[in-house]
Short mmCIF file of C-alpha atoms in Angstrom, two decimals:
data_model
loop_
_atom_site.label_atom_id
_atom_site.label_comp_id
_atom_site.label_asym_id
_atom_site.label_seq_id
_atom_site.Cartn_x
_atom_site.Cartn_y
_atom_site.Cartn_z
CA MET A 25 -11.59 36.59 2.57
CA THR A 26 -10.03 33.92 0.51
CA LYS A 27 -7.38 31.22 1.19
CA THR A 28 -4.18 29.75 -0.49
CA SER A 29 -4.75 26.30 -1.80
CA LYS A 30 -1.69 25.01 -0.69
CA ALA A 31 0.87 26.72 2.20
CA THR A 32 4.40 27.41 1.28
CA ARG A 33 7.43 28.45 2.39
CA HIS A 34 10.84 28.55 1.22
CA GLY A 35 9.36 26.27 -1.56
CA LYS A 36 8.36 23.64 0.50
CA ALA A 37 4.57 22.85 0.73
CA THR A 38 2.95 22.61 3.49
CA PRO A 39 1.57 19.03 4.42
CA PRO A 40 -1.93 18.73 4.90
CA ALA A 41 -2.04 18.28 8.18
CA LEU A 42 -0.02 21.22 9.13
CA ASP A 43 -1.77 23.08 6.55
CA GLN A 44 -5.14 22.74 8.14
CA GLN A 45 -3.71 23.99 11.68
CA HIS A 46 -3.58 27.47 10.14
CA LYS A 47 -5.83 30.08 9.80
CA TYR A 48 -5.44 32.74 7.35
CA LYS A 49 -6.67 36.06 6.29
CA ARG A 50 -5.91 38.10 3.05
CA SER A 51 -5.94 42.06 3.48
CA ALA A 52 -7.18 44.44 0.13
CA GLY A 53 -3.69 44.04 -2.30
CA THR A 54 -1.29 41.95 0.02
CA SER A 55 -0.98 38.15 -0.15
CA ALA A 56 -2.14 35.64 2.11
CA GLN A 57 -0.67 36.15 5.82
CA ARG A 58 -1.37 33.52 9.08
CA LEU A 59 -2.71 35.59 11.70
CA ALA A 60 -0.45 34.41 14.20
CA PRO A 61 3.30 35.26 13.81
CA GLY A 62 5.55 32.66 11.39
CA PRO A 63 7.65 30.10 12.96
CA ALA A 64 11.50 30.38 11.96
CA ALA A 65 12.15 28.79 8.98
CA SER A 66 14.03 25.90 10.56
CA ASP A 67 11.48 25.51 13.23
CA TRP A 68 9.15 24.92 10.16
CA ASP A 69 11.34 22.33 8.68
CA THR A 70 11.84 20.27 11.60
CA LEU A 71 7.86 19.80 11.63
CA LEU A 72 8.04 19.14 8.02
CA GLN A 73 10.63 16.66 8.44
CA LEU A 74 9.16 14.71 11.36
CA GLN A 75 5.78 14.47 9.53
CA ALA A 76 7.23 13.22 6.13
CA THR A 77 9.13 10.46 8.14
CA ILE A 78 6.31 9.56 10.30
CA ALA A 79 4.21 9.38 7.01
CA GLN A 80 6.92 7.36 4.58
CA THR A 81 7.13 4.83 7.77
CA ALA A 82 3.47 4.69 7.59
CA GLU A 83 3.33 3.86 3.85
CA ALA A 84 5.91 1.38 4.25
CA ILE A 85 3.89 -0.63 7.02
CA GLU A 86 1.42 -0.79 4.49
CA GLU A 87 3.46 -2.30 1.93
CA ARG A 88 4.97 -4.77 4.10
CA ARG A 89 1.42 -5.99 5.35
CA ALA A 90 0.59 -6.16 1.87
CA ALA A 91 3.63 -8.50 1.54
CA PHE A 92 3.03 -10.83 4.65
CA VAL A 93 -0.47 -11.38 3.15
CA ALA A 94 0.70 -12.20 -0.25
CA ASN A 95 3.25 -14.29 1.33
CA PRO A 96 2.80 -14.95 4.73
CA ASN A 97 4.94 -18.13 4.81
CA ASP A 98 8.08 -15.88 4.66
CA VAL A 99 9.57 -15.64 7.52
CA GLU A 100 10.86 -12.52 6.71
CA THR A 101 7.82 -10.71 5.85
CA ILE A 102 5.81 -10.74 9.10
CA HIS A 103 9.39 -9.75 10.29
CA ARG A 104 10.12 -6.85 8.51
CA PHE A 105 5.99 -5.72 8.90
CA ARG A 106 6.40 -6.27 12.61
CA THR A 107 9.95 -4.13 12.82
CA LYS A 108 8.46 -1.40 10.44
CA THR A 109 5.31 -1.05 12.79
CA ARG A 110 7.88 -0.91 15.99
CA THR A 111 9.85 1.97 14.11
CA LEU A 112 6.36 3.75 13.73
CA ARG A 113 5.23 3.30 17.31
CA SER A 114 8.69 5.04 18.36
CA LEU A 115 8.58 7.60 16.28
CA ILE A 116 4.73 8.63 17.62
CA ALA A 117 6.47 8.38 20.92
CA PHE A 118 9.13 10.21 20.61
CA ILE A 119 6.84 12.99 19.39
CA LYS A 120 4.27 12.56 22.00
CA PRO A 121 5.21 16.34 23.86
CA TRP A 122 4.27 18.20 20.60
CA HIS A 123 1.84 16.02 19.65
CA ASN A 124 -1.75 15.84 19.90
CA LYS A 125 -2.70 14.16 23.17
CA GLU A 126 -5.77 12.16 21.80
CA GLN A 127 -4.16 11.58 18.88
CA ASN A 128 -0.59 10.34 20.27
CA ALA A 129 -2.58 8.25 22.61
CA GLN A 130 -4.77 6.26 20.36
CA ALA A 131 -2.24 5.44 17.43
CA GLN A 132 0.12 4.39 20.66
CA ALA A 133 -2.21 1.98 21.87
CA ILE A 134 -3.66 0.87 18.26
CA LEU A 135 0.04 0.13 17.49
CA LYS A 136 1.06 -1.68 20.14
CA GLU A 137 -2.37 -3.75 19.97
CA ILE A 138 -1.43 -4.70 16.06
CA VAL A 139 2.18 -5.68 17.53
CA GLY A 140 0.96 -7.68 19.68
CA TYR A 141 -0.63 -9.94 17.71
CA THR A 142 2.53 -11.06 16.04
CA SER A 143 4.89 -11.24 19.28
CA ARG A 144 4.18 -15.05 19.55
CA LEU A 145 5.09 -16.11 16.03
CA ARG A 146 7.70 -14.16 16.44
CA GLU A 147 9.27 -15.81 19.04
CA LEU A 148 8.31 -19.52 17.52
CA ASP A 149 10.37 -17.95 14.10
CA VAL A 150 13.53 -17.68 16.56
CA LEU A 151 13.26 -21.33 18.02
CA GLU A 152 12.53 -22.83 14.70
CA LYS A 153 15.40 -20.92 13.58
CA HIS A 154 17.69 -22.08 16.50
CA VAL A 155 16.47 -26.06 16.23
CA ARG A 156 17.16 -25.90 12.35
CA ALA A 157 20.66 -24.46 13.02
CA ASN A 158 21.24 -27.25 15.25
CA PRO A 159 22.90 -30.35 13.35
CA GLY A 160 22.15 -32.17 15.88
CA SER A 161 18.17 -31.84 15.84
CA SER A 162 16.12 -34.50 14.40
CA SER A 163 13.63 -34.26 11.54
CA LYS A 164 10.80 -34.96 13.79
CA LEU A 165 12.04 -32.21 16.44
CA ILE A 166 12.40 -29.77 13.11
CA ALA A 167 8.92 -30.67 11.45
CA PHE A 168 7.11 -29.90 15.39
CA CYS A 169 8.65 -26.49 15.81
CA ALA A 170 7.75 -25.68 12.17
CA LYS A 171 4.24 -26.88 12.45
CA GLU A 172 4.32 -24.47 15.63
CA ALA A 173 5.02 -21.76 13.59
CA ALA A 174 2.70 -22.56 10.93
CA ASP A 175 -0.26 -22.57 12.80
CA GLU A 176 0.43 -19.42 14.84
CA ARG A 177 0.99 -17.72 11.34
CA ALA A 178 -2.65 -18.73 10.16
CA LYS A 179 -3.98 -17.24 13.32
CA VAL A 180 -1.68 -13.81 12.77
CA LEU A 181 -3.00 -13.46 9.05
CA LYS A 182 -6.32 -14.13 10.39
CA ALA A 183 -6.50 -11.38 13.12
CA LEU A 184 -4.32 -8.86 10.62
CA MET A 185 -7.21 -9.48 8.20
CA SER A 186 -9.74 -9.41 10.22
CA LYS A 187 -12.53 -6.14 9.86
CA ARG A 188 -11.67 -5.38 13.47
CA VAL A 189 -8.05 -5.06 13.06
CA THR A 190 -8.08 -3.71 9.52
CA ARG A 191 -10.00 -0.64 10.77
CA LEU A 192 -7.68 0.02 13.51
CA PHE A 193 -5.13 -0.29 11.08
CA GLN A 194 -5.92 1.82 8.95
CA LYS A 195 -6.77 4.70 11.42
CA ALA A 196 -3.27 3.83 13.03
CA MET A 197 -1.94 4.99 9.32
CA PHE A 198 -4.70 7.93 8.71
CA PHE A 199 -3.08 9.40 12.05
CA ALA A 200 0.50 8.74 10.86
CA LYS A 201 -0.18 10.77 7.80
CA SER A 202 -2.18 13.41 9.16
CA ILE A 203 -0.68 14.81 12.08
CA ARG A 204 -2.21 17.53 14.09
CA TRP A 205 0.34 19.30 16.58
CA LYS A 206 0.04 20.81 19.52
CA LYS A 207 -1.64 24.35 18.98
CA ARG A 208 1.77 26.44 19.76
CA TYR A 209 3.90 23.93 17.48
CA ALA A 210 1.35 24.30 15.04
CA GLU A 211 1.47 28.03 14.94
CA LEU A 212 5.42 28.29 15.64
CA GLY A 213 6.93 25.45 14.75
CA LEU A 214 9.42 23.30 16.69
CA SER A 215 13.58 24.09 17.10
CA ALA A 216 15.63 21.07 16.40
CA SER A 217 17.60 22.02 19.25
CA VAL A 218 13.99 20.79 21.18
CA ALA A 219 14.00 17.76 19.80
CA ARG A 220 17.52 16.98 19.94
CA ALA A 221 17.82 17.24 23.91
CA ARG A 222 14.36 15.26 23.94
CA PHE A 223 16.75 12.58 21.83
CA ASP A 224 19.13 13.26 24.67
CA ALA A 225 17.83 12.90 27.46
CA LEU A 226 15.94 9.45 26.14
CA VAL A 227 19.19 7.84 25.06
CA GLU A 228 20.48 9.23 29.03
CA SER A 229 17.58 7.17 30.47
CA VAL A 230 18.62 4.24 28.76
CA ARG A 231 22.17 4.06 28.93
CA ALA A 232 21.52 5.36 33.07
CA ASP A 233 19.13 1.90 32.98
CA LEU A 234 21.93 -0.28 31.37
CA ALA A 235 24.53 0.87 33.78
CA ASP A 236 22.25 -0.36 36.41
CA LEU A 237 20.67 -3.19 35.01
CA ASP A 238 20.11 -6.33 36.82
CA LEU A 239 19.79 -8.97 33.44
CA SER A 240 18.16 -11.70 36.23
CA ASP A 241 14.73 -9.40 36.54
CA ALA A 242 13.30 -10.66 33.11
CA GLU A 243 10.54 -8.18 32.79
CA GLN A 244 13.02 -4.91 33.70
CA THR A 245 15.83 -6.52 30.77
CA HIS A 246 13.01 -6.80 28.32
CA ASP A 247 11.72 -3.40 29.45
CA VAL A 248 15.19 -1.52 28.72
CA ARG A 249 16.08 -3.62 25.56
CA LYS A 250 12.58 -2.05 24.25
CA ARG A 251 13.51 1.13 25.49
CA ALA A 252 17.27 0.50 23.45
CA LYS A 253 15.61 0.26 20.64
CA ARG A 254 13.37 2.55 20.66
CA ALA A 255 16.28 5.01 20.56
CA ARG A 256 17.58 3.15 18.08
CA TYR A 257 14.56 3.71 15.47
CA VAL A 258 14.37 7.26 16.71
CA ALA A 259 18.24 7.65 15.85
CA GLU A 260 18.09 6.04 12.28
CA PHE A 261 15.17 7.85 10.55
CA CYS A 262 15.02 11.27 12.49
CA GLY A 263 19.16 12.01 11.40
CA ASP A 264 18.13 15.06 9.53
CA VAL A 265 16.46 16.70 12.31
CA LEU A 266 18.43 15.19 14.94
CA GLY A 267 21.85 15.37 13.62
CA SER A 268 24.45 13.17 11.59
CA ASP A 269 26.14 11.83 14.89
CA ALA A 270 22.71 10.48 15.85
CA VAL A 271 23.74 7.42 13.36
CA ASP A 272 26.63 6.91 16.43
CA VAL A 273 24.23 6.56 18.79
CA ALA A 274 22.04 4.17 17.06
CA LYS A 275 24.96 1.62 16.60
CA SER A 276 26.09 2.17 20.36
CA MET A 277 22.45 1.18 21.18
CA ASN A 278 22.60 -1.95 18.27
CA VAL A 279 25.44 -3.36 20.46
CA HIS A 280 23.27 -3.34 23.76
CA GLN A 281 20.16 -4.58 22.00
CA ASP A 282 22.36 -7.50 20.57
CA THR A 283 23.59 -8.84 24.21
CA LEU A 284 19.92 -7.73 25.49
CA GLY A 285 18.60 -9.65 22.77
CA ASP A 286 20.60 -12.95 23.40
CA VAL A 287 19.42 -13.54 27.26
CA CYS A 288 15.18 -12.09 26.00
CA ASP A 289 15.89 -14.89 23.31
CA ALA A 290 17.22 -17.54 25.38
CA ARG A 291 13.96 -16.53 27.98
CA ALA A 292 11.40 -16.91 25.09
CA ASN A 293 13.19 -20.71 24.55
CA ILE A 294 12.67 -21.86 27.57
CA ARG A 295 9.36 -20.36 28.21
CA LEU A 296 8.06 -22.22 24.54
CA LEU A 297 9.98 -25.44 25.19
CA SER A 298 8.36 -25.72 28.76
CA GLU A 299 4.79 -25.22 27.48
CA PHE A 300 5.62 -27.66 24.63
CA LEU A 301 7.07 -30.20 27.20
CA LYS A 302 3.14 -30.31 28.73
CA ARG A 303 1.71 -31.86 26.12
CA ASP A 304 1.50 -35.31 25.11
CA LEU A 305 4.57 -35.53 22.74
CA PRO A 306 6.49 -38.61 21.50
CA LYS A 307 9.27 -39.41 23.72
CA SER A 308 11.98 -38.77 21.46
CA VAL A 309 10.69 -35.11 20.52
CA ALA A 310 10.31 -34.88 24.30
CA ARG A 311 13.92 -35.94 24.82
CA GLU A 312 14.69 -33.07 22.03
CA LEU A 313 13.12 -30.27 23.90
CA ILE A 314 14.29 -31.01 27.51
CA HIS A 315 17.68 -31.08 25.63
CA MET A 316 17.13 -27.66 24.18
CA ARG A 317 15.92 -26.46 27.13
CA THR A 318 18.93 -27.52 29.09
CA HIS A 319 20.78 -25.83 26.50
CA ASN A 320 19.41 -22.76 26.81
CA GLU A 321 18.81 -22.57 30.41
CA ALA A 322 22.74 -23.06 30.35
CA LEU A 323 23.09 -20.16 27.79
CA LEU A 324 20.97 -17.94 30.33
CA ARG A 325 22.74 -18.88 33.40
CA SER A 326 26.31 -18.13 31.05
CA ALA A 327 25.26 -14.61 30.26
CA LEU A 328 24.06 -13.38 33.54
CA LYS A 329 27.46 -14.81 35.19
CA ALA A 330 29.34 -12.88 32.61
CA ALA A 331 27.08 -9.65 33.05
CA GLY A 332 27.77 -10.39 37.05
CA ALA A 333 23.89 -10.32 37.83
CA LYS A 334 22.87 -10.50 41.50
#
C-alpha cells in the first residue's frame, strides 16, 4: 500500500491540512482512491477557497505585526494589524459549523485576546485624531493626548513581543494555516449554497438587531456594531464562495458601521476624558478636557435623538 504525495482534483492541489484528513488506498494496477466517496468538484472547491482565504489572511496578519514592530509610532501600523486580526477572527467564526470544534474555539479565544491588547490604544488614537482636528486645541492638550497614546503604544508593543503572546500568536497562525475540518466535511466537501445560507442568516440576524437597536444601550450597540463588522468582513473576503452580490451586502454593512461607529467613538471619548479628569492636571488642560467631554456628550445626545433612542 502506498500514498500519493499530494492529492489533486481538476488540476488543483489539495492544501496539506485538507490532504492529511483523507485516507487513501491503492488497488493493484489502479491509481490512488479515497476510501470514502469523493465530494462533488464544486463542494471540494468551496473548502479550498475558504481555506485559502483564511491562510492568506493569517499571512497578512504576520506581515502587519512585523510592520507594527518595525514602526510602532505610525498609527496606521497598529490599526492595520488590529483590523486584519479581527477579520481573521470573523472568518474563523464563520466556518465554525464545519470546523473542528476544539481548534475553532482555541483560535477564536487567542485572536480575541490579541485584539484585546490593542483596544485601548485604538481608542486613544481616535481621541488624539479628534483633538488634532480641532482648530481650538492647544499645544498642551495635543501633547497630553499624544503622550497618553505613546505610553499605551509602548505597552502594546511590549505585550505583543512577550514570549507568551508570541507563542499564542504562532499557535493561532498555525491553526489558520492548518484548518482541521469536521470529518463529514473533510470527506464530502461543503456546498457553496450551505455557506451562503449561513451568511444570509448572519446578515438577517444583524439587520433584525439593527432594526430593534436602542442606541441608548451602550453594550447592545457595541455588540451589534461588532457583528455588523463581522458580516462585512465575511462578505468582502469570501465573495468567491458567497457570490458577487455579497459585495453589496458589505457596502450596506458599512453604512450601519459608520453610524454606530460615531456613537461608540463618542462614548469611548467621554469615558477616556472622564478618566483623565480624575488626575491632578494643569488647569488649562483640565478645562479643555471638560470642554471636549461636553462636546462629545452633545454629539451623543444628538445621535440618540436622531435615531429615536428610548
